[in-house]
Amino acid sequence: MSTLMAGAMSVVLYSAYLSFPSEIKGLDYWAAGLILLALGAVLFSLRNSTSGQAIILLCANSTLIWGVGLAMIGTQKFYDRKPAWWLFHLVWACAMLGVGYWLVIQPHFSARVAVFSFLISIFYLNQVAMAWRYGERHFSTIFFGILMLLQTLVVLTRGLLAVFYGGAQVNLTSIGPFQSIYLAAGHFMVLLLAVSFKAVATRRLQTILERRSTLDPLTQVLNRRGFADIYAKEHALLRRESTAMTMLSIDLDYFKKINDCHGHATGDRVLVDVAAVIGKALRVSDHVARFGGEEFIVLLPTTGLDRAHHIAERILLAVREPGRDGLPTYTVSIGIACQTSADEDLDGILMRADEALYSAKERGRNRIEIASMPIPPLRAVPA
Ligand SMILES: Nc1nc2c(ncn2[C@@H]2O[C@H](COP(=O)(O)OP(=O)(O)OP(=O)(O)O)[C@@H](O)[C@H]2O)c(=O)[nH]1
């Protein structure tokens, strides 16, 4: 039954590997690991029905180690870590030496079970550590980590029972409480592991799609939608705490000329460069967006005009430094608008920042202009 489950789930994971974006790594290794676990279980079931029991047992142990090992490699790839092939091969070699020795040269069932269990638990434990260190704090990771931990505990307990109580306690062909728990865990764990692989991968897919829908694909800064969400949060803060925030509207000067003289690809590289230069001039709490074209918007939360002007000057100077990455020298114009009242909305402050930007363009470009403050709405005077 568990063999069928593992086989079916490996197909599910492989089809996810084919259809998920290439940023989600490791799914193919998880699928291969499950196939090998299924194959290992088939080999174990054949050990008494054919001659050459020792060879079949060796192959079964080797296949199982490979199965769990490939799952570990998949998990390392999934979390963007360098796959520890050295650990994979070391564990496999030690397991084969140990199992081979206590199977063929000096037959000893409990020693064989102990060495196999301790070694294979290294692969499970490694995956617990991966999920703990690199996993997102989300239900799917917790589920994945707990399953790997449970699997580690079950396998380690089998190894310890083999060491302290001998072969009878861990021989899965005889009946006993631990044997039942181990077999049940083995059956369900294969299915649950595959489900947990799929759960963490689906969560990763969701995060990637969410990020894609709020980021500009060329420069990786926010797009209009992502910026509107951020602005709404900062606006709510401004309403609550009566702070100020400032918007910079930054536009490349004569960008059409850059495209015409150096080609569209160089134009794109200039856009990426300007996004990077702006990003370097900001704090982590500031936000940059590109709404398309060659205009960038910067939102500086809890920042007044003086500080914003200082940041704008820093950007102006950094941008026009010549020869970065072999790019043509270029300049930007910047319009600044400060918002102190929650009565103004995104369109209002954007319009003022753009007006200041046009005025910078009209006055010769490569300069900064500050927008006048909005005229507060007239309020009725009580009689
Ligand atoms: N390479 C590249 N060019 C773009 C992109 N989006 C818009 N453009 C180009 O940006 C140029 C904008 O030209 P204009 O609006 O005339 O502005 P400008 O040449 O910078 O002139 P000023 O803003 O007045 O200084 C056009 O040639 C667009 O084709 C893009 O994603 N990549």
Coordinates of C-alpha atoms and ligand atoms in Angstrom, one line a residue:
M1 CA 0.0 0.0 0.0
S2 CA 2.7 2.5 1.0
T3 CA 4.5 1.5 -2.2
L4 CA 1.5 2.5 -4.3
M5 CA 1.2 5.7 -2.3
A6 CA 4.9 6.6 -2.8
G7 CA 4.6 5.8 -6.5
A8 CA 1.5 7.9 -6.9
M9 CA 2.8 10.8 -4.9
S10 CA 6.1 10.8 -6.9
V11 CA 4.0 11.3 -10.1
V12 CA 2.2 14.2 -8.4
L13 CA 5.5 15.8 -7.4
Y14 CA 7.1 15.2 -10.8
S15 CA 4.2 16.9 -12.5
A16 CA 4.5 19.8 -10.0
Y17 CA 8.2 19.9 -11.0
L18 CA 7.3 20.3 -14.6
S19 CA 4.6 22.9 -14.1
F20 CA 6.0 25.0 -11.2
P21 CA 8.4 27.9 -12.0
S22 CA 12.1 27.1 -12.2
E23 CA 12.7 29.1 -9.0
I24 CA 11.2 26.3 -7.0
K25 CA 14.0 23.8 -6.9
G26 CA 14.3 20.2 -5.5
L27 CA 10.9 18.9 -6.6
D28 CA 12.5 16.5 -9.0
Y29 CA 14.8 15.1 -6.3
W30 CA 11.8 14.6 -4.0
A31 CA 9.9 12.8 -6.7
A32 CA 13.0 10.5 -7.4
G33 CA 13.4 9.9 -3.7
L34 CA 9.8 8.7 -3.3
I35 CA 10.2 6.4 -6.4
L36 CA 13.3 4.9 -4.8
L37 CA 11.5 4.4 -1.4
A38 CA 8.7 2.6 -3.3
L39 CA 11.3 0.4 -5.1
G40 CA 13.1 -0.3 -1.8
A41 CA 9.8 -1.5 -0.3
V42 CA 9.2 -3.8 -3.3
L43 CA 12.7 -5.3 -2.9
F44 CA 12.2 -5.9 0.8
S45 CA 9.0 -7.8 0.1
L46 CA 10.9 -10.0 -2.4
R47 CA 13.6 -11.0 0.0
N48 CA 12.1 -14.4 1.0
S49 CA 10.6 -15.3 -2.3
T50 CA 13.7 -15.6 -4.4
S51 CA 17.2 -17.0 -3.9
G52 CA 20.1 -14.6 -3.2
Q53 CA 18.4 -13.1 -0.2
A54 CA 21.6 -11.3 0.9
I55 CA 21.9 -9.5 -2.5
I56 CA 18.2 -8.5 -2.4
L57 CA 18.6 -7.2 1.1
L58 CA 21.7 -5.2 0.2
C59 CA 19.9 -3.7 -2.9
A60 CA 16.8 -2.9 -0.8
N61 CA 18.9 -1.1 1.9
S62 CA 20.9 0.7 -0.7
T63 CA 17.8 1.8 -2.5
L64 CA 16.1 3.1 0.7
I65 CA 19.2 5.1 1.6
W66 CA 19.3 6.6 -1.9
G67 CA 15.6 7.4 -1.6
V68 CA 15.9 9.2 1.7
G69 CA 19.2 10.8 0.6
L70 CA 17.8 12.2 -2.6
A71 CA 14.9 13.6 -0.6
M72 CA 17.5 15.4 1.6
I73 CA 19.2 16.7 -1.5
G74 CA 15.8 17.9 -2.8
T75 CA 15.2 19.7 0.5
Q76 CA 18.6 21.4 0.4
K77 CA 18.0 22.5 -3.2
F78 CA 14.5 23.7 -2.2
Y79 CA 16.0 26.0 0.4
D80 CA 18.7 27.2 -2.0
R81 CA 21.5 25.5 -0.2
K82 CA 24.4 23.7 -1.8
P83 CA 23.5 20.0 -1.9
A84 CA 25.7 18.0 0.5
W85 CA 26.6 15.2 -1.9
W86 CA 29.6 14.4 0.3
L87 CA 27.2 13.6 3.2
F88 CA 25.0 11.6 0.8
H89 CA 27.9 9.4 -0.4
L90 CA 29.5 9.1 3.0
V91 CA 26.3 7.9 4.7
W92 CA 25.5 5.6 1.8
A93 CA 29.1 4.1 1.8
C94 CA 29.1 3.6 5.6
A95 CA 25.6 2.0 5.5
M96 CA 26.6 -0.4 2.8
L97 CA 29.8 -1.4 4.6
G98 CA 27.9 -1.9 7.9
V99 CA 24.9 -3.7 6.4
G100 CA 27.1 -5.8 4.2
Y101 CA 29.4 -6.8 7.1
W102 CA 26.6 -7.8 9.4
L103 CA 24.6 -9.4 6.7
V104 CA 27.3 -11.5 4.9
I105 CA 30.5 -11.7 6.9
Q106 CA 29.3 -11.7 10.5
P107 CA 25.5 -12.0 10.3
H108 CA 24.0 -9.9 13.2
F109 CA 20.5 -8.7 12.6
S110 CA 20.3 -6.1 15.4
A111 CA 23.7 -4.6 14.6
R112 CA 22.5 -4.2 11.0
V113 CA 19.3 -2.6 12.0
A114 CA 21.1 -0.2 14.4
V115 CA 23.7 1.0 11.8
F116 CA 21.0 1.4 9.1
S117 CA 18.7 3.3 11.4
F118 CA 21.3 5.7 12.9
L119 CA 22.7 6.5 9.5
I120 CA 19.4 7.1 7.7
S121 CA 18.3 9.3 10.6
I122 CA 21.1 11.7 9.6
F123 CA 19.3 12.4 6.4
Y124 CA 16.0 13.1 8.2
L125 CA 17.7 15.2 10.9
N126 CA 19.4 17.3 8.2
Q127 CA 16.0 18.1 6.7
V128 CA 14.6 19.2 10.2
A129 CA 17.6 21.5 10.4
M130 CA 17.0 22.9 6.9
A131 CA 13.3 23.6 7.7
W132 CA 14.2 25.2 11.0
R133 CA 17.0 27.4 9.7
Y134 CA 15.7 28.4 6.3
G135 CA 12.0 27.6 6.2
E136 CA 9.4 30.4 6.2
R137 CA 7.5 30.6 9.5
H138 CA 4.4 29.1 8.0
F139 CA 2.1 26.2 8.7
S140 CA 3.5 24.2 5.7
T141 CA 7.1 24.5 7.1
I142 CA 6.0 23.5 10.6
F143 CA 4.1 20.5 9.2
F144 CA 7.1 19.5 7.1
G145 CA 9.6 20.0 10.0
I146 CA 7.4 18.0 12.5
L147 CA 7.1 15.1 10.0
M148 CA 10.8 15.0 9.5
L149 CA 11.3 15.1 13.2
L150 CA 8.8 12.3 13.9
Q151 CA 10.5 10.2 11.2
T152 CA 13.9 10.9 12.8
L153 CA 12.5 9.8 16.2
V154 CA 10.9 6.6 14.9
V155 CA 14.0 5.6 13.1
L156 CA 16.3 6.5 16.0
T157 CA 14.1 4.6 18.4
R158 CA 14.3 1.5 16.2
G159 CA 18.1 1.8 16.2
L160 CA 18.2 2.2 20.0
L161 CA 15.8 -0.8 20.5
A162 CA 18.1 -2.8 18.3
V163 CA 21.1 -1.9 20.4
F164 CA 19.5 -2.3 23.9
Y165 CA 16.9 -5.1 23.4
G166 CA 18.2 -7.1 20.4
G167 CA 16.7 -8.2 17.1
A168 CA 13.3 -9.5 18.4
Q169 CA 12.1 -6.0 19.2
V170 CA 12.8 -4.6 15.8
N171 CA 12.2 -7.5 13.5
L172 CA 9.3 -6.3 11.4
T173 CA 8.2 -9.8 10.4
S174 CA 7.2 -10.5 14.1
I175 CA 4.4 -8.9 16.0
G176 CA 4.9 -6.4 18.8
P177 CA 3.9 -2.8 19.8
F178 CA 7.0 -1.2 18.3
Q179 CA 6.8 -3.2 15.1
S180 CA 3.1 -2.0 14.7
I181 CA 4.0 1.6 15.3
Y182 CA 7.0 1.4 13.0
L183 CA 5.0 -0.2 10.2
A184 CA 2.1 2.3 10.6
A185 CA 4.5 5.2 10.7
G186 CA 6.3 3.8 7.6
H187 CA 3.0 3.5 5.7
F188 CA 1.6 6.9 6.5
M189 CA 4.9 8.7 6.6
V190 CA 5.5 8.1 2.9
L191 CA 2.1 9.7 2.1
L192 CA 2.5 12.5 4.6
L193 CA 6.0 13.3 3.5
A194 CA 4.9 13.7 -0.1
V195 CA 2.0 15.8 1.1
S196 CA 4.4 18.0 3.1
F197 CA 6.7 18.3 0.1
K198 CA 3.7 19.5 -1.9
A199 CA 2.5 21.8 0.9
V200 CA 5.9 23.7 1.2
A201 CA 6.2 23.9 -2.6
T202 CA 2.7 25.3 -3.0
R203 CA 3.3 27.9 -0.4
R204 CA 6.6 28.9 -2.2
L205 CA 4.6 29.1 -5.4
Q206 CA 2.1 31.4 -3.7
T207 CA 4.8 33.7 -2.4
I208 CA 6.5 33.9 -5.8
L209 CA 3.2 34.7 -7.5
E210 CA 2.4 37.4 -4.9
R211 CA 5.8 38.9 -5.3
R212 CA 5.6 38.9 -9.1
S213 CA 2.2 40.6 -9.0
T214 CA 3.7 43.5 -6.9
L215 CA 7.1 43.9 -8.5
D216 CA 8.4 45.4 -11.7
P217 CA 9.9 42.5 -13.7
L218 CA 12.8 44.6 -15.1
T219 CA 14.1 46.4 -12.0
Q220 CA 12.6 44.3 -9.2
V221 CA 11.3 47.4 -7.4
L222 CA 7.6 47.8 -6.6
N223 CA 5.1 48.2 -9.4
R224 CA 2.0 50.5 -9.2
R225 CA 0.0 47.9 -7.4
G226 CA 2.6 47.0 -4.9
F227 CA 3.2 50.7 -4.3
A228 CA -0.5 51.5 -3.7
D229 CA -0.6 48.8 -1.0
I230 CA 2.5 50.2 0.7
Y231 CA 1.2 53.7 0.5
A232 CA -2.2 52.7 2.0
K233 CA -0.3 51.3 5.1
E234 CA 1.9 54.4 5.4
H235 CA -1.1 56.7 5.0
A236 CA -2.9 54.9 7.8
L237 CA 0.2 55.4 10.0
L238 CA 0.3 59.1 9.1
R239 CA -3.4 59.4 10.1
R240 CA -2.8 57.6 13.4
E241 CA 0.4 59.3 14.4
S242 CA 0.2 62.6 12.6
T243 CA 3.7 62.3 11.1
A244 CA 4.9 63.5 7.7
M245 CA 5.9 61.5 4.7
T246 CA 7.6 62.6 1.5
M247 CA 7.4 61.4 -2.1
L248 CA 10.1 61.8 -4.7
S249 CA 9.2 61.6 -8.4
I250 CA 12.4 60.7 -10.3
D251 CA 12.6 60.8 -14.1
L252 CA 15.6 60.1 -16.3
D253 CA 16.6 63.0 -18.5
Y254 CA 16.7 62.5 -22.3
F255 CA 16.2 58.8 -21.9
K256 CA 14.9 58.6 -25.5
K257 CA 18.4 59.6 -26.7
I258 CA 20.0 56.8 -24.6
N259 CA 17.7 54.3 -26.3
D260 CA 18.3 55.8 -29.7
C261 CA 22.1 56.0 -29.4
H262 CA 22.9 52.9 -27.4
G263 CA 19.9 50.6 -28.1
H264 CA 16.9 49.5 -26.0
A265 CA 18.9 46.8 -24.2
T266 CA 21.3 49.5 -22.8
G267 CA 18.3 51.6 -22.0
D268 CA 17.0 48.7 -19.9
R269 CA 20.3 48.3 -18.1
V270 CA 20.2 52.0 -17.3
L271 CA 16.8 51.5 -15.8
V272 CA 18.1 48.7 -13.6
D273 CA 21.1 50.8 -12.7
V274 CA 19.0 53.8 -11.6
A275 CA 16.8 51.5 -9.5
A276 CA 19.9 50.1 -7.8
V277 CA 21.4 53.6 -7.2
I278 CA 18.2 54.9 -5.7
G279 CA 17.9 51.8 -3.5
K280 CA 21.4 52.3 -2.1
A281 CA 20.6 55.9 -1.1
L282 CA 17.6 54.8 1.0
R283 CA 16.8 53.3 4.3
V284 CA 15.3 49.8 4.5
S285 CA 12.0 51.4 5.6
D286 CA 11.8 53.5 2.4
H287 CA 10.1 52.3 -0.7
V288 CA 10.9 52.6 -4.5
A289 CA 8.5 51.9 -7.3
R290 CA 8.5 52.1 -11.1
F291 CA 5.2 52.7 -12.7
G292 CA 6.5 51.9 -16.2
G293 CA 8.5 54.1 -18.5
E294 CA 11.5 55.9 -17.1
E295 CA 9.9 57.4 -14.0
F296 CA 10.6 56.1 -10.5
I297 CA 8.6 57.0 -7.3
V298 CA 10.2 56.9 -3.8
L299 CA 8.1 57.0 -0.7
L300 CA 10.0 58.2 2.5
P301 CA 7.8 57.4 5.5
T302 CA 8.2 59.7 8.6
T303 CA 10.4 62.0 6.7
G304 CA 10.0 65.8 6.3
L305 CA 11.1 68.1 3.5
D306 CA 14.7 68.8 4.7
R307 CA 15.7 65.2 5.1
A308 CA 13.9 64.3 1.8
H309 CA 15.8 67.0 0.0
H310 CA 19.1 65.7 1.4
I311 CA 18.2 62.2 0.1
A312 CA 17.2 63.6 -3.3
E313 CA 20.6 65.4 -3.6
R314 CA 22.4 62.1 -2.7
I315 CA 20.5 60.3 -5.5
L316 CA 21.2 63.2 -8.0
L317 CA 24.9 63.1 -7.3
A318 CA 25.2 59.3 -7.3
V319 CA 23.3 58.8 -10.5
R320 CA 25.5 61.2 -12.6
E321 CA 28.8 59.5 -11.7
P322 CA 30.2 58.4 -15.0
G323 CA 31.1 55.0 -16.3
R324 CA 29.2 52.7 -14.0
D325 CA 29.3 49.1 -15.5
G326 CA 30.2 50.6 -18.8
L327 CA 26.9 52.5 -19.0
P328 CA 26.5 55.9 -20.7
T329 CA 26.5 58.8 -18.3
Y330 CA 23.0 60.0 -17.5
T331 CA 21.2 62.3 -15.2
V332 CA 17.8 62.5 -13.5
S333 CA 15.3 65.2 -12.5
I334 CA 13.5 65.0 -9.2
G335 CA 10.3 66.5 -7.9
I336 CA 9.6 66.4 -4.1
A337 CA 6.2 66.6 -2.4
C338 CA 5.7 66.4 1.3
Q339 CA 2.5 65.1 2.9
T340 CA 1.5 66.2 6.4
S341 CA -2.2 65.7 6.3
A342 CA -4.2 62.5 5.9
D343 CA -6.8 64.4 3.9
E344 CA -4.6 64.1 0.8
D345 CA -4.6 60.8 -1.1
L346 CA -2.1 59.0 -3.3
D347 CA -3.3 60.7 -6.5
G348 CA -3.0 64.1 -4.8
I349 CA 0.5 63.7 -3.6
L350 CA 1.6 62.0 -6.9
M351 CA 0.2 64.9 -8.9
R352 CA 2.1 67.5 -6.8
A353 CA 5.4 65.5 -7.0
D354 CA 4.9 65.2 -10.8
E355 CA 4.3 69.0 -11.1
A356 CA 7.5 69.6 -9.2
L357 CA 9.2 67.2 -11.6
Y358 CA 7.9 69.0 -14.7
S359 CA 9.2 72.2 -13.2
A360 CA 12.6 70.6 -12.7
K361 CA 12.6 69.5 -16.4
E362 CA 11.5 72.9 -17.6
R363 CA 14.3 74.6 -15.6
G364 CA 17.0 72.6 -17.3
R365 CA 16.8 69.0 -15.9
N366 CA 19.5 67.4 -13.6
R367 CA 18.0 69.3 -10.7
I368 CA 15.5 69.1 -7.8
E369 CA 12.3 71.1 -7.3
I370 CA 9.9 71.1 -4.4
A371 CA 6.1 71.1 -4.7
S372 CA 4.1 73.7 -2.9
M373 CA 2.0 72.3 0.0
P374 CA -1.6 71.5 -0.9
I375 CA -4.3 74.1 -0.2
P376 CA -6.3 72.8 2.8
P377 CA -10.0 72.4 2.0
L378 CA -12.2 75.2 3.3
R379 CA -14.1 74.4 6.4
A380 CA -17.4 76.0 7.4
V381 CA -16.9 78.4 10.3
P382 CA -19.5 77.7 13.1
A383 CA -21.9 80.6 13.5
Ligands
LIG1 N1 14.7 50.7 -22.7 C1 13.5 51.1 -22.3 N2 13.0 52.2 -22.7 C2 11.8 52.6 -22.3 C3 11.1 51.7 -21.4 N3 9.9 52.4 -21.1 C4 9.9 53.5 -21.8 N4 11.0 53.7 -22.5 C5 11.4 54.7 -23.4 O1 11.6 55.9 -22.6 C6 11.6 57.0 -23.5 C7 10.9 58.2 -22.8 O2 11.0 59.3 -23.7 P1 10.5 60.7 -23.3 O3 9.1 60.6 -22.6 O4 10.5 61.5 -24.6 O5 11.4 61.2 -22.2 P2 13.0 61.6 -22.3 O6 13.6 61.3 -23.5 O7 13.6 61.0 -21.0 O8 12.9 63.2 -22.1 P3 12.7 64.0 -20.8 O9 12.0 63.1 -19.8 O10 11.9 65.2 -21.2 O11 14.0 64.4 -20.3 C8 10.9 56.5 -24.8 O12 11.8 56.4 -25.8 C9 10.4 55.1 -24.4 O13 10.4 54.2 -25.5 C10 11.7 50.5 -21.0 O14 11.1 49.7 -20.2 N5 12.9 50.2 -21.5

